[in-house]
Amino acid sequence: MSKSSADIVNQLQAEINSIQGYKPAEAGVRRMGLGAVEAAFPNGVFPEAGIHEFITTCREGSAASEGFIAALLAKLLSKGGVAIWVSISHALFPPALAGYGVQPDRIVFINVGRLKDALWVTEEALKCEGVSAVISEIRDLGFTESLRLQHAVEQSRITGFILRKSPRAIGSAACCARWKITPQPSRSVAGMPGIGYRRWNVALDKVRNGQPGNWLVEWTDNGLQVVQQENRIVSEERRNVG
């Protein structure tokens, strides 16, 4: 019996998704603990074999993005392995990663002085199959350069995080997702004094073959927790103010 056009398209889309790092929703697939955020990706599975682009425009956003990436990194390193962190700014305070369950000695830090060198080191690191993840602070990233990085992870099947701090132009990139993480006011826990759990507005601006969205996310003792989704964030903030 011949396949219909729809069946052929679905089969081709499934094959493309597999190449681009999207796994089918099946038993045994590792979940990243993102809840509704993870559901925005094809098959409801966070693409580990892909490049994730993070856009920041201020220091606070950069710190929030580093914290969110660290939370994801804790999951990726949960079964062993190491990560590589490439940086030009040298602004990260490694001991702070322990607050997200990531021990600094599990990360190889590579500091370089030029964007050209950072791109080369990042691409070579993404080709290493023995690495769990690569994080790279690259201010500017062209489409051709991003395509080379995406091709590298499609072969090695590892995760790449590109943190772009105050880029001169955003443009198009061959990445599986584009994120923007911004800090939000914390809320005290059960009337306890002091600062509550760290909170971020997590915006998934672009996701290949998925559904973009916005979520209010907390980092708690149990990991990442989605507090509210999309326009409900605004209503909750209004309740807190009122």
Short mmCIF file of C-alpha atoms in Angstrom, two decimals:
data_model
loop_
_atom_site.label_atom_id
_atom_site.label_comp_id
_atom_site.label_asym_id
_atom_site.label_seq_id
_atom_site.Cartn_x
_atom_site.Cartn_y
_atom_site.Cartn_z
CA MET A 1 0.00 0.00 0.00
CA SER A 2 1.54 3.34 -1.07
CA LYS A 3 2.08 6.08 1.45
CA SER A 4 0.07 9.26 1.31
CA SER A 5 1.70 12.65 0.84
CA ALA A 6 1.05 13.45 4.49
CA ASP A 7 2.79 10.24 5.63
CA ILE A 8 5.82 11.03 3.48
CA VAL A 9 6.01 14.58 4.82
CA ASN A 10 5.71 13.36 8.43
CA GLN A 11 8.42 10.75 7.88
CA LEU A 12 10.76 13.32 6.33
CA GLN A 13 10.06 15.77 9.17
CA ALA A 14 10.84 13.07 11.74
CA GLU A 15 14.13 12.30 9.99
CA ILE A 16 15.04 16.00 9.85
CA ASN A 17 14.17 16.43 13.52
CA SER A 18 16.41 13.49 14.41
CA ILE A 19 19.34 14.97 12.49
CA GLN A 20 18.80 18.37 14.13
CA GLY A 21 18.88 16.91 17.64
CA TYR A 22 15.16 16.41 18.38
CA LYS A 23 14.45 13.03 19.92
CA PRO A 24 11.08 11.26 19.74
CA ALA A 25 8.99 11.26 22.91
CA GLU A 26 9.68 7.76 24.16
CA ALA A 27 10.54 5.97 27.39
CA GLY A 28 14.07 6.54 28.62
CA VAL A 29 14.50 10.02 27.11
CA ARG A 30 16.19 12.31 29.63
CA ARG A 31 14.01 15.19 30.78
CA MET A 32 15.58 18.52 31.69
CA GLY A 33 13.00 19.36 34.35
CA LEU A 34 11.64 22.33 32.40
CA GLY A 35 7.99 21.31 32.46
CA ALA A 36 5.92 23.53 30.18
CA VAL A 37 9.07 25.07 28.71
CA GLU A 38 10.28 21.69 27.50
CA ALA A 39 6.88 21.02 25.97
CA ALA A 40 7.52 23.90 23.55
CA PHE A 41 10.07 21.78 21.65
CA PRO A 42 9.14 19.17 19.03
CA ASN A 43 7.95 15.96 20.71
CA GLY A 44 8.23 17.78 24.05
CA VAL A 45 11.92 16.90 24.30
CA PHE A 46 14.75 19.37 24.94
CA PRO A 47 17.17 19.10 21.96
CA GLU A 48 20.51 18.09 23.43
CA ALA A 49 22.25 17.70 20.06
CA GLY A 50 21.78 21.33 19.09
CA ILE A 51 22.98 24.90 19.48
CA HIS A 52 21.03 27.11 21.90
CA GLU A 53 21.53 30.84 21.47
CA PHE A 54 21.10 33.19 24.45
CA ILE A 55 20.73 36.94 23.81
CA THR A 56 21.50 39.42 26.61
CA THR A 57 21.57 43.21 26.59
CA CYS A 58 22.76 44.04 30.14
CA ARG A 59 24.88 42.64 32.95
CA GLU A 60 21.84 41.51 34.89
CA GLY A 61 20.59 39.57 31.87
CA SER A 62 24.03 38.01 31.39
CA ALA A 63 24.11 36.84 35.02
CA ALA A 64 20.57 35.46 34.73
CA SER A 65 21.48 33.61 31.52
CA GLU A 66 24.58 32.12 33.13
CA GLY A 67 22.47 30.91 36.05
CA PHE A 68 19.85 29.34 33.77
CA ILE A 69 22.54 27.69 31.65
CA ALA A 70 24.17 26.35 34.83
CA ALA A 71 20.84 24.79 35.86
CA LEU A 72 20.63 23.03 32.49
CA LEU A 73 24.28 22.07 32.73
CA ALA A 74 23.63 20.29 36.03
CA LYS A 75 21.21 17.96 34.23
CA LEU A 76 23.58 17.36 31.34
CA LEU A 77 26.43 16.48 33.70
CA SER A 78 24.28 14.34 36.00
CA LYS A 79 25.51 11.13 34.37
CA GLY A 80 29.16 12.11 34.25
CA GLY A 81 31.33 13.87 31.70
CA VAL A 82 32.76 17.36 31.57
CA ALA A 83 31.88 20.66 29.94
CA ILE A 84 33.97 23.30 28.20
CA TRP A 85 33.39 27.01 28.86
CA VAL A 86 34.93 29.40 26.31
CA SER A 87 35.11 33.08 27.26
CA ILE A 88 36.46 36.41 26.10
CA SER A 89 35.04 38.56 28.91
CA HIS A 90 36.31 36.35 31.80
CA ALA A 91 33.40 37.65 33.91
CA LEU A 92 32.13 34.32 35.29
CA PHE A 93 32.82 33.49 38.95
CA PRO A 94 33.24 29.66 38.78
CA PRO A 95 32.50 28.88 42.48
CA ALA A 96 29.01 30.37 41.99
CA LEU A 97 28.12 27.42 39.73
CA ALA A 98 28.02 25.17 42.78
CA GLY A 99 24.78 26.91 43.76
CA TYR A 100 23.18 25.20 40.77
CA GLY A 101 24.67 21.79 41.46
CA VAL A 102 27.63 22.15 39.09
CA GLN A 103 31.10 21.66 40.54
CA PRO A 104 33.64 23.95 38.83
CA ASP A 105 36.16 21.10 38.51
CA ARG A 106 33.77 19.45 36.03
CA ILE A 107 34.33 22.35 33.63
CA VAL A 108 37.36 23.16 31.50
CA PHE A 109 37.59 26.95 31.28
CA ILE A 110 39.28 28.35 28.17
CA ASN A 111 39.90 32.09 28.11
CA VAL A 112 40.79 33.71 24.81
CA GLY A 113 41.37 37.30 23.73
CA ARG A 114 39.74 37.51 20.30
CA LEU A 115 36.38 36.63 18.78
CA LYS A 116 38.10 34.76 15.96
CA ASP A 117 39.88 32.53 18.47
CA ALA A 118 36.69 31.97 20.47
CA LEU A 119 34.83 30.80 17.37
CA TRP A 120 37.60 28.39 16.41
CA VAL A 121 37.91 26.94 19.94
CA THR A 122 34.13 26.62 20.21
CA GLU A 123 33.81 24.74 16.91
CA GLU A 124 36.63 22.36 17.79
CA ALA A 125 35.20 21.77 21.27
CA LEU A 126 31.77 20.98 19.80
CA LYS A 127 33.37 18.20 17.74
CA CYS A 128 34.54 16.36 20.87
CA GLU A 129 32.17 13.47 21.45
CA GLY A 130 33.51 12.91 24.97
CA VAL A 131 32.24 16.32 26.13
CA SER A 132 28.72 16.73 27.55
CA ALA A 133 28.29 20.41 26.70
CA VAL A 134 30.09 23.49 25.43
CA ILE A 135 29.29 27.00 26.62
CA SER A 136 30.74 29.88 24.62
CA GLU A 137 30.54 33.62 25.22
CA ILE A 138 30.50 35.06 21.70
CA ARG A 139 29.21 38.57 21.17
CA ASP A 140 28.62 38.38 17.41
CA LEU A 141 27.63 35.31 15.43
CA GLY A 142 26.88 35.30 11.71
CA PHE A 143 24.64 32.79 9.96
CA THR A 144 27.54 30.97 8.29
CA GLU A 145 29.41 30.68 11.58
CA SER A 146 26.31 29.41 13.39
CA LEU A 147 25.75 26.86 10.63
CA ARG A 148 29.25 25.46 11.17
CA LEU A 149 28.56 25.12 14.89
CA GLN A 150 25.21 23.42 14.28
CA HIS A 151 26.80 20.97 11.84
CA ALA A 152 29.43 20.14 14.47
CA VAL A 153 26.86 19.17 17.13
CA GLU A 154 24.82 17.16 14.64
CA GLN A 155 27.88 14.93 14.30
CA SER A 156 29.02 14.82 17.94
CA ARG A 157 25.47 14.86 19.44
CA ILE A 158 26.47 17.17 22.30
CA THR A 159 24.83 20.39 23.53
CA GLY A 160 26.09 23.86 22.68
CA PHE A 161 25.13 27.06 24.51
CA ILE A 162 26.11 30.34 22.82
CA LEU A 163 25.87 33.30 25.19
CA ARG A 164 25.81 36.55 23.20
CA LYS A 165 26.36 39.54 25.47
CA SER A 166 25.12 42.84 23.98
CA PRO A 167 25.47 41.77 20.33
CA ARG A 168 25.78 44.54 17.76
CA ALA A 169 23.19 42.78 15.58
CA ILE A 170 21.06 39.71 16.27
CA GLY A 171 20.24 38.59 12.72
CA SER A 172 19.51 35.01 11.69
CA ALA A 173 21.30 32.01 13.13
CA ALA A 174 21.19 28.29 12.36
CA CYS A 175 20.40 27.42 15.99
CA CYS A 176 17.65 25.15 17.28
CA ALA A 177 16.48 27.77 19.80
CA ARG A 178 16.93 31.41 20.75
CA TRP A 179 16.46 32.31 24.41
CA LYS A 180 16.30 35.53 26.40
CA ILE A 181 16.57 35.26 30.18
CA THR A 182 15.82 38.29 32.36
CA PRO A 183 15.86 38.48 36.17
CA GLN A 184 12.61 38.91 38.10
CA PRO A 185 11.91 39.90 41.73
CA SER A 186 12.01 36.93 44.08
CA ARG A 187 9.19 36.08 46.46
CA SER A 188 9.76 35.20 50.11
CA VAL A 189 9.17 31.57 51.03
CA ALA A 190 6.49 30.80 53.64
CA GLY A 191 6.94 34.13 55.37
CA MET A 192 10.67 33.60 55.94
CA PRO A 193 12.79 36.78 56.02
CA GLY A 194 15.37 37.59 53.38
CA ILE A 195 15.56 36.91 49.67
CA GLY A 196 13.48 34.11 48.17
CA TYR A 197 14.19 31.76 45.30
CA ARG A 198 15.87 33.14 42.20
CA ARG A 199 13.35 33.96 39.48
CA TRP A 200 13.70 34.57 35.77
CA ASN A 201 11.48 35.41 32.87
CA VAL A 202 12.39 32.73 30.36
CA ALA A 203 11.55 33.76 26.80
CA LEU A 204 11.90 31.22 24.04
CA ASP A 205 11.83 33.68 21.15
CA LYS A 206 12.52 31.16 18.40
CA VAL A 207 12.40 27.37 18.35
CA ARG A 208 12.79 25.32 15.22
CA ASN A 209 9.60 23.36 14.50
CA GLY A 210 8.30 24.23 17.97
CA GLN A 211 6.21 26.81 19.80
CA PRO A 212 7.81 29.99 21.24
CA GLY A 213 6.59 31.30 24.57
CA ASN A 214 7.32 33.06 27.87
CA TRP A 215 7.47 31.57 31.35
CA LEU A 216 8.21 32.71 34.88
CA VAL A 217 10.70 30.20 36.27
CA GLU A 218 12.17 29.70 39.75
CA TRP A 219 15.34 27.95 40.82
CA THR A 220 14.37 26.06 43.98
CA ASP A 221 15.81 23.30 46.16
CA ASN A 222 14.12 20.87 43.76
CA GLY A 223 15.55 22.45 40.62
CA LEU A 224 13.80 24.55 38.00
CA GLN A 225 10.10 25.17 38.55
CA VAL A 226 7.70 26.92 36.16
CA VAL A 227 5.60 29.39 38.15
CA GLN A 228 3.44 30.90 35.42
CA GLN A 229 3.22 30.84 31.65
CA GLU A 230 3.00 33.68 29.10
CA ASN A 231 0.51 36.48 29.93
CA ARG A 232 -0.21 35.04 33.38
CA ILE A 233 3.16 36.45 34.48
CA VAL A 234 1.76 39.96 34.20
CA SER A 235 -1.32 39.18 36.26
CA GLU A 236 0.76 37.61 39.02
CA GLU A 237 3.09 40.59 39.18
CA ARG A 238 0.09 42.89 39.49
CA ARG A 239 -1.24 40.83 42.39
CA ASN A 240 2.13 41.08 44.14
CA VAL A 241 2.21 44.89 43.67
CA GLY A 242 -1.38 45.29 44.82
#
